[in-house]
PDB file of C-alpha atoms in Angstrom:
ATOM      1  CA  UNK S   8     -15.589 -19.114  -0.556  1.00 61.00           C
ATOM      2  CA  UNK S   9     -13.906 -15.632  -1.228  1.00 76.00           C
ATOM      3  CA  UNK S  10     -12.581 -14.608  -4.344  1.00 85.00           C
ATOM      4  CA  UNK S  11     -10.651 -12.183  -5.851  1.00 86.00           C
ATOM      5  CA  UNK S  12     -11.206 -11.133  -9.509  1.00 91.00           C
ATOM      6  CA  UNK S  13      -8.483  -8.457  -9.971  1.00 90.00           C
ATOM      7  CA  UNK S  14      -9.588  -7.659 -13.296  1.00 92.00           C
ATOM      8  CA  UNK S  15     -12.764  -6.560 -12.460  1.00 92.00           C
ATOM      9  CA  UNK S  16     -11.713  -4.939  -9.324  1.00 87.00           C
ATOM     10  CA  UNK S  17      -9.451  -2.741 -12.068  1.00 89.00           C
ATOM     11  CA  UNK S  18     -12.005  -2.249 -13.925  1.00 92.00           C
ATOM     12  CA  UNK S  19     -14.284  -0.739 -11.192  1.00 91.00           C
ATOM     13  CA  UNK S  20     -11.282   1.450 -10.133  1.00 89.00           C
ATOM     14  CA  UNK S  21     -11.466   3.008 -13.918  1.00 91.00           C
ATOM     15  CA  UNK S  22     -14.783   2.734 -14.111  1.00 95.00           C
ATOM     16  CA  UNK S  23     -15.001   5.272 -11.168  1.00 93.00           C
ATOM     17  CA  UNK S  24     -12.936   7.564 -13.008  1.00 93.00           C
ATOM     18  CA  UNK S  25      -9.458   6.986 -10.679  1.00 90.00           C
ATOM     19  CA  UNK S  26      -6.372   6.656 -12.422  1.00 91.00           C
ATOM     20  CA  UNK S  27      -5.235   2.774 -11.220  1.00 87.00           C
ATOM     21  CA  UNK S  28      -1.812   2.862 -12.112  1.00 88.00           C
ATOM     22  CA  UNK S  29      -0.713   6.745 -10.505  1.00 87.00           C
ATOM     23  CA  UNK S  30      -2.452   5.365  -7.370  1.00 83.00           C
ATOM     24  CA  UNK S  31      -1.074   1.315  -6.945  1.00 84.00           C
ATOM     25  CA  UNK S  32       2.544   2.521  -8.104  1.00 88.00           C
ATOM     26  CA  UNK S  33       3.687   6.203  -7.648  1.00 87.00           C
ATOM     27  CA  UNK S  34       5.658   6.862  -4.294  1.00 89.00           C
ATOM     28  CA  UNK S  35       3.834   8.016  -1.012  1.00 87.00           C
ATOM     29  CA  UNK S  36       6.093   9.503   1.907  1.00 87.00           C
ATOM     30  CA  UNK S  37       5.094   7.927   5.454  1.00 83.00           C
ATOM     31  CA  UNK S  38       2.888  10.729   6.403  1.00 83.00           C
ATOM     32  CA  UNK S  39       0.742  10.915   3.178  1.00 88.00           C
ATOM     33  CA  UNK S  40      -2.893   9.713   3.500  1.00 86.00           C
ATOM     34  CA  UNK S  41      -2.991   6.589   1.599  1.00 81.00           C
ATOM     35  CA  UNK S  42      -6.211   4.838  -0.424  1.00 76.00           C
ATOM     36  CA  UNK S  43      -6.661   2.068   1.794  1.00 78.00           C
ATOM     37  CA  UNK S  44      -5.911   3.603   4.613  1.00 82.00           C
ATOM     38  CA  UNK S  45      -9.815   3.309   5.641  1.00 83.00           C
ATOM     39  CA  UNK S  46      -8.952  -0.388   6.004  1.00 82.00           C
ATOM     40  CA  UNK S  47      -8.792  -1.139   9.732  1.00 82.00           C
ATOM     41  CA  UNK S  48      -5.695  -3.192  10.731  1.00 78.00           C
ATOM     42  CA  UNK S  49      -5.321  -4.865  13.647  1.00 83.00           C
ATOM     43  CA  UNK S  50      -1.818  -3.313  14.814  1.00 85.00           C
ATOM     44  CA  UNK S  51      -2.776  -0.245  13.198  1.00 83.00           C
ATOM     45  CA  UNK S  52      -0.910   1.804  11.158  1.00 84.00           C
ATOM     46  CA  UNK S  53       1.903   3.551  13.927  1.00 86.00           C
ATOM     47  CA  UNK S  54       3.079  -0.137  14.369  1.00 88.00           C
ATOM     48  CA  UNK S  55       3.147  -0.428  10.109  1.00 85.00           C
ATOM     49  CA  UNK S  56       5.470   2.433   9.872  1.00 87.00           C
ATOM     50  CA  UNK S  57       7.708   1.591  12.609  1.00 92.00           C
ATOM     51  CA  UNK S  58       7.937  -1.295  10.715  1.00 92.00           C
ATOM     52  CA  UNK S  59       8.605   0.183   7.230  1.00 90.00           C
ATOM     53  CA  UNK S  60      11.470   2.219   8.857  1.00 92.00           C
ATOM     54  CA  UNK S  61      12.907  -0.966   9.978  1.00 95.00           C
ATOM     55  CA  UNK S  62      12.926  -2.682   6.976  1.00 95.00           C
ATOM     56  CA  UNK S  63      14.563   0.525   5.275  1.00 92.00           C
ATOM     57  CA  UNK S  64      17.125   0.582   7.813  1.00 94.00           C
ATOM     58  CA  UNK S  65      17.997  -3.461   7.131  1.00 94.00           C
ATOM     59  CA  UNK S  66      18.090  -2.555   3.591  1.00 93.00           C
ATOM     60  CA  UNK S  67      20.112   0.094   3.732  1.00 92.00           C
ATOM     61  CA  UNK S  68      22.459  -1.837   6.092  1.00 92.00           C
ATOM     62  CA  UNK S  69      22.580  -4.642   3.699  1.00 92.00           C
ATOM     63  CA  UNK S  70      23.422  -2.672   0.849  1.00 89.00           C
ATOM     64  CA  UNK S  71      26.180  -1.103   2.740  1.00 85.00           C
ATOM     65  CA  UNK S  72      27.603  -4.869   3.483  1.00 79.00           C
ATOM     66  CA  UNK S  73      27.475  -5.761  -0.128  1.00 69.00           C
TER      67      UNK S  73
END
């Protein structure tokens, strides 16, 4: 019963006068407050960048292999 109309969803985003692409695709460090960061997770976010770390660390590890 849920749906997701992205286009309109963009659209909203512009139409409140925020810059969509600068804040879905430019870089944020671990530390940086993020937009959706008012979105309660259930692990929370200390467990999602424990997490990030440890997927740079397997890339990183995997590029070394290659």
């Amino acid at each position: 019963s849920e749906n997701l109309d992205f286009e309109l969803w963009r659209q909203c985003v512009v139409d409140c006068g925020l810059d969509f692409d600068s804040i879905v695709h430019r870089p944020y460090e671990i530390g940086d407050r993020l937009p959706w960061d008012h979105i309660n997770v259930k692990k929370g976010r200390t467990y999602l960048e424990k997490e990030q770390q440890r997927a740079v660390l397997q890339l990183t590890a995997m590029a070394g292999a290659v």
